[in-house]
Coordinates of C-alpha atoms and ligand atoms in Angstrom, one line a residue:
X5 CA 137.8 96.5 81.7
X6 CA 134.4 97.3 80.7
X7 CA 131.5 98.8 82.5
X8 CA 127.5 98.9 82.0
X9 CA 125.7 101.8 81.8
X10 CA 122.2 101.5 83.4
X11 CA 119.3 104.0 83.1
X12 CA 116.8 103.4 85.5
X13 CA 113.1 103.3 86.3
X14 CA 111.8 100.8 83.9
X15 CA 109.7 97.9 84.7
X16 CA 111.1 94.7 83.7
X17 CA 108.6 92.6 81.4
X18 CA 108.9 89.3 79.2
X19 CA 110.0 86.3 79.0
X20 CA 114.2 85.1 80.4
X21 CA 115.4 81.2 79.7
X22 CA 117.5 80.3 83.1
X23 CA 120.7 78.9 82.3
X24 CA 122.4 75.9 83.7
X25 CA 124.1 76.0 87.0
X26 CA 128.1 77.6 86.7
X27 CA 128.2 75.8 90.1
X28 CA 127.2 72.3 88.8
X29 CA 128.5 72.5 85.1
X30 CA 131.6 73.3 86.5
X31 CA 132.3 69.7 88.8
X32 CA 130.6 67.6 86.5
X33 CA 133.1 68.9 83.9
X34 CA 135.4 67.4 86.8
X35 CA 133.5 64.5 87.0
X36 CA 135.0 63.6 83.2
X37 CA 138.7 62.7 84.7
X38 CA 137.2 59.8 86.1
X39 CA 136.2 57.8 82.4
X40 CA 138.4 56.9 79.7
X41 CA 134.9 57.1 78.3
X42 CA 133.4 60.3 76.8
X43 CA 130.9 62.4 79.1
X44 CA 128.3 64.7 77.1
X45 CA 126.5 67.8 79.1
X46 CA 124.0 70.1 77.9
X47 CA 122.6 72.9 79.0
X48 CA 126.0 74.6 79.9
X49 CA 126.3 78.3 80.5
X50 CA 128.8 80.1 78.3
X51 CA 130.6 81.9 80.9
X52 CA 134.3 83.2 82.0
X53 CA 134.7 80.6 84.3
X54 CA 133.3 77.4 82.5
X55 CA 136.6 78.3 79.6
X56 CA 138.8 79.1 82.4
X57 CA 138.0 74.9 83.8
X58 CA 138.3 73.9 80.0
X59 CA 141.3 75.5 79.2
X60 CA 142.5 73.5 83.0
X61 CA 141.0 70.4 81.2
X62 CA 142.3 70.6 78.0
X63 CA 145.8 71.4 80.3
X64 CA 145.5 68.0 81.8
X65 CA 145.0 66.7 78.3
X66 CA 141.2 66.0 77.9
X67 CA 139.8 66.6 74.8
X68 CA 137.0 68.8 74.6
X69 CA 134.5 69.4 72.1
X70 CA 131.3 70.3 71.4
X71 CA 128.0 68.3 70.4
X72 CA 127.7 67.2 66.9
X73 CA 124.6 69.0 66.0
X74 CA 124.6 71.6 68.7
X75 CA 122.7 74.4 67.8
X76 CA 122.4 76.0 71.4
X77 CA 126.4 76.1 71.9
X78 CA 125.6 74.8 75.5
X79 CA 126.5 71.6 74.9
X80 CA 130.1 70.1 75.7
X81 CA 131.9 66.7 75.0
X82 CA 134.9 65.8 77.8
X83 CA 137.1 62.5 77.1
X84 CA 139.5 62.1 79.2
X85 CA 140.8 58.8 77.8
X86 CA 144.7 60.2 77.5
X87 CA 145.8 62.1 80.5
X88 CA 149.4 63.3 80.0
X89 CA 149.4 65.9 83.0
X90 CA 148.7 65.8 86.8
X91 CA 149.5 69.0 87.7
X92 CA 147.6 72.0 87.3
X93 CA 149.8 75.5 87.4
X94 CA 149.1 78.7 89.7
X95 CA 148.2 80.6 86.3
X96 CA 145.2 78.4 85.5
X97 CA 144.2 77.6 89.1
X98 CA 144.3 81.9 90.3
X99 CA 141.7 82.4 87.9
X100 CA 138.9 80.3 89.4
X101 CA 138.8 78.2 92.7
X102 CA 136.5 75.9 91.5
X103 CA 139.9 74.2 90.1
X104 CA 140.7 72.2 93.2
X105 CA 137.8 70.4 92.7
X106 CA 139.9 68.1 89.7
X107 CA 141.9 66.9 93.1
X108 CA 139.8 64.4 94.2
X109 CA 138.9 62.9 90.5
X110 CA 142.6 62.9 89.6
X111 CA 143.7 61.0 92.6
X112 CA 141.0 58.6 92.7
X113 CA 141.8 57.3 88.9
X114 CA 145.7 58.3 88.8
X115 CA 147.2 58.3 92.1
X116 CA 148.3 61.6 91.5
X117 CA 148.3 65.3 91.5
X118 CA 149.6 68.6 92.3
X119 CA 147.0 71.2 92.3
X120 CA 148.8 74.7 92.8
X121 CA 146.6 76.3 96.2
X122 CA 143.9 78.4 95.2
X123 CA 144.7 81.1 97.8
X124 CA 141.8 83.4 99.6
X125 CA 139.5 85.5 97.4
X126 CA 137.2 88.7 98.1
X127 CA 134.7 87.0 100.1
X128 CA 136.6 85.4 102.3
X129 CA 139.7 83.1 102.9
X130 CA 138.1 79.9 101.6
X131 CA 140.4 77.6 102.7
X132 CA 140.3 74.0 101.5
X133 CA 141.6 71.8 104.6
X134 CA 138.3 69.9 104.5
X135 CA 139.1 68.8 101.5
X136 CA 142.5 67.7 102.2
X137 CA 141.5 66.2 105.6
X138 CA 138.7 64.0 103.7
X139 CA 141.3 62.8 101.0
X140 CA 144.4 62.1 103.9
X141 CA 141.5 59.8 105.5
X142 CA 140.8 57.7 102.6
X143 CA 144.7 56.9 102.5
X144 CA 146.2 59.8 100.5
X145 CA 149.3 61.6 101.6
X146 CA 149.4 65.0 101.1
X147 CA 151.8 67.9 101.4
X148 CA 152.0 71.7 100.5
X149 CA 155.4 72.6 99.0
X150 CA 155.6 75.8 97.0
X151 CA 152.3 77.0 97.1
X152 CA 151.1 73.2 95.9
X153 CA 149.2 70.6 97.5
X154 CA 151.0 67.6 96.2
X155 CA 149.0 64.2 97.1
X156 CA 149.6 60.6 96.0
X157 CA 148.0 57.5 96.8
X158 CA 148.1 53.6 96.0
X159 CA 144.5 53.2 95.8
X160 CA 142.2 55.2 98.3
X161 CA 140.1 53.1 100.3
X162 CA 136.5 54.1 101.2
X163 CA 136.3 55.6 105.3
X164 CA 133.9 57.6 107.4
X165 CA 134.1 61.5 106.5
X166 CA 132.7 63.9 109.4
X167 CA 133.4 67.3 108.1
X168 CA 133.1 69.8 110.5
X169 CA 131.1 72.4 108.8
X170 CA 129.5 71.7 105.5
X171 CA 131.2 72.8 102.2
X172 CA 130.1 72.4 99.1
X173 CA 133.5 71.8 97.5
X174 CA 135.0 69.3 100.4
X175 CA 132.1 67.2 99.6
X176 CA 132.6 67.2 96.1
X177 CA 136.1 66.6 96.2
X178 CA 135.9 63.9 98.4
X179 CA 132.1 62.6 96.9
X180 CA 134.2 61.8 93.5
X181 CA 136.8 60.5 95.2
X182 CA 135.1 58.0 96.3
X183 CA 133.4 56.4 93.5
X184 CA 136.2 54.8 92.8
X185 CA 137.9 53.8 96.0
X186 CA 138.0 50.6 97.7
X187 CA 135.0 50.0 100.1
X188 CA 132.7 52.0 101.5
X189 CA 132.8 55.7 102.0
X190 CA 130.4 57.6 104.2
X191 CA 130.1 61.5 104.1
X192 CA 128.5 62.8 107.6
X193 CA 127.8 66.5 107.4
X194 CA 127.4 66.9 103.5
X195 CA 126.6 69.4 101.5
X196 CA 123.0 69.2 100.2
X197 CA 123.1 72.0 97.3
X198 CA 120.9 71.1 93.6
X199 CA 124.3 70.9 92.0
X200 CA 125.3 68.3 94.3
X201 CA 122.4 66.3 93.9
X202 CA 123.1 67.4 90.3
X203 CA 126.6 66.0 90.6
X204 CA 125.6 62.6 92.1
X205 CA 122.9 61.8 89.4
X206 CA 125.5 62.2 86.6
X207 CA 128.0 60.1 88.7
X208 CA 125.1 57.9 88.8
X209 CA 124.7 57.8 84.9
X210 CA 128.4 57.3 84.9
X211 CA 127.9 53.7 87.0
X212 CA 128.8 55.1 90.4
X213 CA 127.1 53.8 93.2
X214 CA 125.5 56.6 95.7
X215 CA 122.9 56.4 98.7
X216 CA 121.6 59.6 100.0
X217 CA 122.1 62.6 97.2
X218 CA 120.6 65.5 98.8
X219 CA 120.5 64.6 102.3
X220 CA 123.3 65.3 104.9
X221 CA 124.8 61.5 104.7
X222 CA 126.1 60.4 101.4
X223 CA 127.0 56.8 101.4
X224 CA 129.2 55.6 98.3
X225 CA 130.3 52.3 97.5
X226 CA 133.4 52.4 95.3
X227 CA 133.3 50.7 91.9
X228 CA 136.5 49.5 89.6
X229 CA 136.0 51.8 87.0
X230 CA 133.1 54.6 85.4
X231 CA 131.7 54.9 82.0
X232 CA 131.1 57.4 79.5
X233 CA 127.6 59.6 80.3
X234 CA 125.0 62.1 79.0
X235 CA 123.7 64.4 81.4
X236 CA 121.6 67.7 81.6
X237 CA 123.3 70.7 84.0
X238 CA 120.6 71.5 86.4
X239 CA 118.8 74.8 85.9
X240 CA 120.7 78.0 87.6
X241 CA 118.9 78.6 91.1
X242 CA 121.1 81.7 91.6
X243 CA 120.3 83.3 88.3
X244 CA 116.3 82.6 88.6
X245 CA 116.6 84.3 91.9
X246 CA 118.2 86.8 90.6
X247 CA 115.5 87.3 87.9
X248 CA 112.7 86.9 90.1
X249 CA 114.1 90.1 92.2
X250 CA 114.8 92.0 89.1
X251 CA 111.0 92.0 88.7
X252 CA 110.3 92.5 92.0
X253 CA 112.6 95.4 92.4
X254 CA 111.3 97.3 89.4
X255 CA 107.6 96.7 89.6
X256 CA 107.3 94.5 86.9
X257 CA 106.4 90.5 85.2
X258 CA 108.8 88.0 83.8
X259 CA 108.2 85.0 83.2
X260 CA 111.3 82.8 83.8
X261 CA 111.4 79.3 81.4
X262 CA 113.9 76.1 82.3
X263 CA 113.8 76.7 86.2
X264 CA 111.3 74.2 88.4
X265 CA 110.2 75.5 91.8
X266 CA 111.7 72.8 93.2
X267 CA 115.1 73.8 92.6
X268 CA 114.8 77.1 94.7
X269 CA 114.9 76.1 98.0
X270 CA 114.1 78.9 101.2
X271 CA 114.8 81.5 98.2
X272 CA 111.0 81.0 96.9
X273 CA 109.2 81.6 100.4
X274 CA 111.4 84.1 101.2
X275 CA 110.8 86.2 98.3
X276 CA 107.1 86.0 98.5
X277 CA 107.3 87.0 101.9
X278 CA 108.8 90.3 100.5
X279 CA 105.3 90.6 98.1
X280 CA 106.4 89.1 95.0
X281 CA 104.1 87.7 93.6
X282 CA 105.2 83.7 92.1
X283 CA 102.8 81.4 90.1
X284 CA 104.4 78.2 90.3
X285 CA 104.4 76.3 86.6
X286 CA 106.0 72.9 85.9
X287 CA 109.1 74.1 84.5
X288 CA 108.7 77.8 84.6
X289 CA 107.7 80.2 86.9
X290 CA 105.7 83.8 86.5
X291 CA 106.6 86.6 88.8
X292 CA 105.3 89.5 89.2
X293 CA 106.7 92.9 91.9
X294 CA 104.8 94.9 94.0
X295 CA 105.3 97.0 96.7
X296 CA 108.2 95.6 98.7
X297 CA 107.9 94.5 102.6
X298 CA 110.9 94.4 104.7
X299 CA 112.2 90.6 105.8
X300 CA 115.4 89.1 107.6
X301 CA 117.4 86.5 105.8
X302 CA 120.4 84.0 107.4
X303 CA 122.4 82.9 105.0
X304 CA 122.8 78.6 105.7
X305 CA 123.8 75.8 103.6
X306 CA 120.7 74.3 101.5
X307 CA 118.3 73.9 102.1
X308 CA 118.5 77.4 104.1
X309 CA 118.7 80.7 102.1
X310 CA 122.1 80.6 99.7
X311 CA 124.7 82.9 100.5
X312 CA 124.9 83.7 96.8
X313 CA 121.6 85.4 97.0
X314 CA 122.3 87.9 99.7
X315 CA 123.8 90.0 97.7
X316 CA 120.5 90.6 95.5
X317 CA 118.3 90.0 98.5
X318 CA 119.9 92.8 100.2
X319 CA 119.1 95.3 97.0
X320 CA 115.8 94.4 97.4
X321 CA 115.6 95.3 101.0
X322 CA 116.8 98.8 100.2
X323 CA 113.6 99.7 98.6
X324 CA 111.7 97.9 101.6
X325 CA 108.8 99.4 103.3
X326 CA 110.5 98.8 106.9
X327 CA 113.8 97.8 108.3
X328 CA 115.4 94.4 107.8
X329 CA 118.5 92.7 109.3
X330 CA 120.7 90.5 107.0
X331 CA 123.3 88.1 108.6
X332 CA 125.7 86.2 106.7
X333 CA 127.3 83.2 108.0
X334 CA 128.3 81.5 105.4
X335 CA 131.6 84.0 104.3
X336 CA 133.1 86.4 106.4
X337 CA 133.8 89.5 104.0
X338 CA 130.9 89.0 101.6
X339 CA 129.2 92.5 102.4
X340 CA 131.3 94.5 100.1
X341 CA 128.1 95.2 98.1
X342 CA 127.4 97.4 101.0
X343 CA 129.4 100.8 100.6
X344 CA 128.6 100.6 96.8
X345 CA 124.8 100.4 97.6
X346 CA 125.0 103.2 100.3
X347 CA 126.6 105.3 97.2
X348 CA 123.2 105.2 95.2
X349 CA 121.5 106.3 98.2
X350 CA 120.6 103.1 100.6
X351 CA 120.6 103.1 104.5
X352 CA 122.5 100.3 105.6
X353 CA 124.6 99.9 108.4
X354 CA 126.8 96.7 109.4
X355 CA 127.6 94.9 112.8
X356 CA 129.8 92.5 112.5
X357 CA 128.3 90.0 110.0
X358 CA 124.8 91.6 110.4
X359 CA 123.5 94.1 107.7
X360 CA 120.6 96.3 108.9
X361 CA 118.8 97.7 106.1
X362 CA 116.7 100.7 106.4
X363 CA 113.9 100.9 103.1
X364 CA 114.8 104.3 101.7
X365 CA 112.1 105.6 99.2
X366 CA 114.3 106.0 96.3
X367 CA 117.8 104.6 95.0
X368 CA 119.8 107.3 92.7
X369 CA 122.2 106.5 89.5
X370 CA 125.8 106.8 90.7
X371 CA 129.2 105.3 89.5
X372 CA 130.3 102.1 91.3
X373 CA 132.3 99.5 91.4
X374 CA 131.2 95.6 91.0
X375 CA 133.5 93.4 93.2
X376 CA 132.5 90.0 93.1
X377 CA 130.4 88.1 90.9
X378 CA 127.0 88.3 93.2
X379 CA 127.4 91.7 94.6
X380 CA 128.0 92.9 90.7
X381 CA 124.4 91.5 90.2
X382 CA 123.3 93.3 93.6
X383 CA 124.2 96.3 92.1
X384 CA 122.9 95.8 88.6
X385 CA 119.3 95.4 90.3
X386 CA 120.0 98.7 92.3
X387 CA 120.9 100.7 89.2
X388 CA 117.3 99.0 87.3
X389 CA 115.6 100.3 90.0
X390 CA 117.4 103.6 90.6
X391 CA 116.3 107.1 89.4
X392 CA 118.7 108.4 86.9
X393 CA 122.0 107.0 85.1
X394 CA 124.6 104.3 87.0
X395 CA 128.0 103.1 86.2
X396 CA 129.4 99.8 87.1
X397 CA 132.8 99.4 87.1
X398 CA 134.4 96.2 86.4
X399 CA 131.5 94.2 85.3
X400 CA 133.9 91.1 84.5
X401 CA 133.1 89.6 87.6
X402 CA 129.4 89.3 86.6
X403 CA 130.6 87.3 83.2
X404 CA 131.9 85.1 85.5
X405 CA 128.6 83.9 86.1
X406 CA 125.1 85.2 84.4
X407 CA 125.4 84.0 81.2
X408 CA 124.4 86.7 78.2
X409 CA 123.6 88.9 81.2
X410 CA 122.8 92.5 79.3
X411 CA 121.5 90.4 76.4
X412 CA 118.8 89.1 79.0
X413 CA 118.1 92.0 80.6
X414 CA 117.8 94.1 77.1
X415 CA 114.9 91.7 76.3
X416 CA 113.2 92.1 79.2
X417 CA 113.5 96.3 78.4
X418 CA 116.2 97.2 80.4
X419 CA 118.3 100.1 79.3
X420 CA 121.6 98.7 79.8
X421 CA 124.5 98.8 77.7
X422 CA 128.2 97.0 77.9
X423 CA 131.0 99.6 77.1
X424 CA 134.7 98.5 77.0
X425 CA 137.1 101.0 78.7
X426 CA 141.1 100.1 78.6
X427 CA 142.1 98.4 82.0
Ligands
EPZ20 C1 130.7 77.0 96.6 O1 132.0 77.4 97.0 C2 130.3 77.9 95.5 N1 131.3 77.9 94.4 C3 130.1 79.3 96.0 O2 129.6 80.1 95.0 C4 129.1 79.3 97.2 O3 129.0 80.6 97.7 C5 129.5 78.3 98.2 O4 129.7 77.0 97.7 C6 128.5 78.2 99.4 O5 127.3 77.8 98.9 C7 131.2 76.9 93.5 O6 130.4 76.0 93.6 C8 132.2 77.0 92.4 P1 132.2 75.9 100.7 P2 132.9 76.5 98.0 O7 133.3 75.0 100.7 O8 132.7 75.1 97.6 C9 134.7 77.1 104.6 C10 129.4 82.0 93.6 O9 129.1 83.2 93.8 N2 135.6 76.0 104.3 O10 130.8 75.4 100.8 O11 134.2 77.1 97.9 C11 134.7 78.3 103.6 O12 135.7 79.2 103.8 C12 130.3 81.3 94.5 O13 128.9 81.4 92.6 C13 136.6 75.7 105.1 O14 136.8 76.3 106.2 O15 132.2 76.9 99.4 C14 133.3 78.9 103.8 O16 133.3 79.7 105.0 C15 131.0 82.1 95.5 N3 137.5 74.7 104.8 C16 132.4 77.6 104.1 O17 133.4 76.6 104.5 C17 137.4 74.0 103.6 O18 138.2 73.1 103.3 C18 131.6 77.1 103.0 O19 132.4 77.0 101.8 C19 136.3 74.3 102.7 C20 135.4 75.4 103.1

């Protein structure tokens, strides 16, 4: 398992290209089992979990491949035109939740699958009854036998979805679902995320027929069948948050290329509020730190501030000049970031899903351990920021999702390096 060695202390400066969004690339991949056609996206992140959904892909028997004269390697051809397999094994599913999302695509064109259950994970126990809930409404049956949700249906037929919370991935599920339904289908209580406005413009492209991509009702009218597509993965608002406090927690100026301000959300106020400063460009964005003032975050579905930047926010906060309470409501064991922080010299205590953190004048170099993919990154901007060396332990996590990670952080003078160590 291999760990990064970080010395300290230096301000970050230069230039860092924001890669496309894990969180979209990975559905719209999804989004390929609904066209015998072939769907082409650029601007996908090499990462862990974007092979783990291809190798589930290519499972199912779509053939992937990559653009013709792709120089970038970002680029990635899906056609799904021969489908010999509806299931989709614990062994491929374990590895990445995002796998349940190829439910609601393969039941819509097949009238079939059996998706192994992707079981609970660090942050929380994630089930996915919304998404089963949604799918049983518009006609499918559906029952869990072995640790598999096995669901079949004649031809689902469009209804009206309240979800009683909004999730990102019931509304995907059941979003792609219904583009090729019979009738109507209206989703009350949606998720509003970039990636799935992302999602719904490729759908779009694709011949599906959706009203209200962004907003908390999405109304879609199924169609007979979808075509092939070329699409462009939104820009990663996760990682370009993550950038922006990497120069706000060291002091220094990067400028960040592919991201629009747009795409950001509460995370852009919020982190000027801190003293960051952020010159707003058409498609990039030039931040620069300074000293760092304490402010209190909720974590909310979009457009509130994103749960997956709590983790970061909250290693900013350490070096705050004042006290600042974090509450996460979103996940209900995403704080683990917490005792590794405290171990390079942070004051934070929690109350139940509150953090209150005290600004400490200085962070020190310590070993710790990375346990999920955003918390890895929280610590990563400790150790940047800390006096002294730090160790982080089982950095996989963070190849889950920050693409080229040390590579981008080298070029921006960091002194980090990757070193392999036997599991
Ligand atoms: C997506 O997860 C993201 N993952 C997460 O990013 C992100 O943190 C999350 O949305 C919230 O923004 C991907 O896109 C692959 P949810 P998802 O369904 O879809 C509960 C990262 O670091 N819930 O919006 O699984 C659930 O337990 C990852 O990149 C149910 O109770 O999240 C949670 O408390 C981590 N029943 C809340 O809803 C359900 O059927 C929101 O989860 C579904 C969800």
């Amino acid at each position: 398992m291999d760990s990064f060695i970080i010395n300290g202390g230096k301000p970050l400066n230069g230039v860092v290209k924001i890669s496309g969004a894990k969180n979209s690339a990975l559905k719209l991949m999804c989004a390929s089992l609904l066209t015998d056609e072939k769907l082409v996206l650029h601007n996908v992140p090499n990462l862990a979990d974007i092979t783990s959904m291809a190798r589930l892909l290519a499972h199912l028997g779509v053939k992937l491949g990559t653009g013709d004269d792709d120089i970038t390697g970002n680029t990635l051809t899906m056609h799904s035109d021969e489908i010999r397999e509806l299931s989709a094994p614990y062994e491929l599913v374990r590895r990445m939740r995002a796998s349940i999302i190829v439910l609601g695509p393969l039941l819509a064109k097949h009238g079939k699958a059996r998706i192994s259950l992707p079981g609970g994970c660090a942050i929380g126990a994630r089930p996915v009854d919304m998404h089963l809930k949604a799918l049983e409404e518009m006609g499918a049956k559906i029952e869990i036998a072995e640790g598999y949700v096995i669901a079949e249906c004649e031809k689902l037929r469009g209804a009206d979805i309240y979800f009683e919370k909004v999730s990102v991935g019931a509304t995907e599920n059941s979003l792609m679902a219904a583009t090729l339904a019979d009738g109507v289908t209206t989703l009350h209580n949606a998720a509003a995320e970039p990636e799935i406005v992302d999602l719904c413009e490729c759908l779009s492209k694709m011949g599906a027929k959706i009203e209200g991509a962004g907003s908390s009702v999405l109304k879609i009218t199924g169609v007979e069948k979808l075509h092939g597509a070329e699409h462009n993965v939104v820009a990663d608002r996760i990682e370009a948050g993550s950038f922006i406090i990497a120069a706000g927690i060291t002091g220094g100026e990067i400028t960040l290329e592919n991201i629009s301000a747009k795409t950001l959300g509460a995370i852009l106020p919020k982190l000027k509020a801190t003293g960051i400063e952020i010159e707003e460009k058409e498609n990039s964005l030039i931040v620069k730190g300074n000293s760092i003032h304490s402010k209190d975050i909720i974590t909310e579905p979009h457009p509130g501030f994103p749960t997956d930047m709590q983790a970061q926010f909250m290693a900013l906060m350490t070096l705050a000049d004042g006290t600042s309470t974090i509450q996460e409501t979103i996940f209900e064991n995403r704080f683990m970031h917490v005792p590794e922080l405290a171990r390079m010299g942070a004051n934070i205590k929690i109350s139940g899903n509150t953090a209150i953190v005290k600004g400490v004048t200085k962070l020190t170099g310590a070993e710790v351990m990375a346990t999920d993919l955003r918390a890895s990154f929280s610590l990563v901007l400790a150790a940047l920021a800390a006096h002294g060396q730090t160790k982080i332990n089982r950095v996989y996590h963070i190849d889950r999702g920050y693409e080229k990670v040390e590579e981008k952080l080298q070029k921006l003078g960091a002194d980090i390096i990757r070193v392999a160590e036997k599991a």
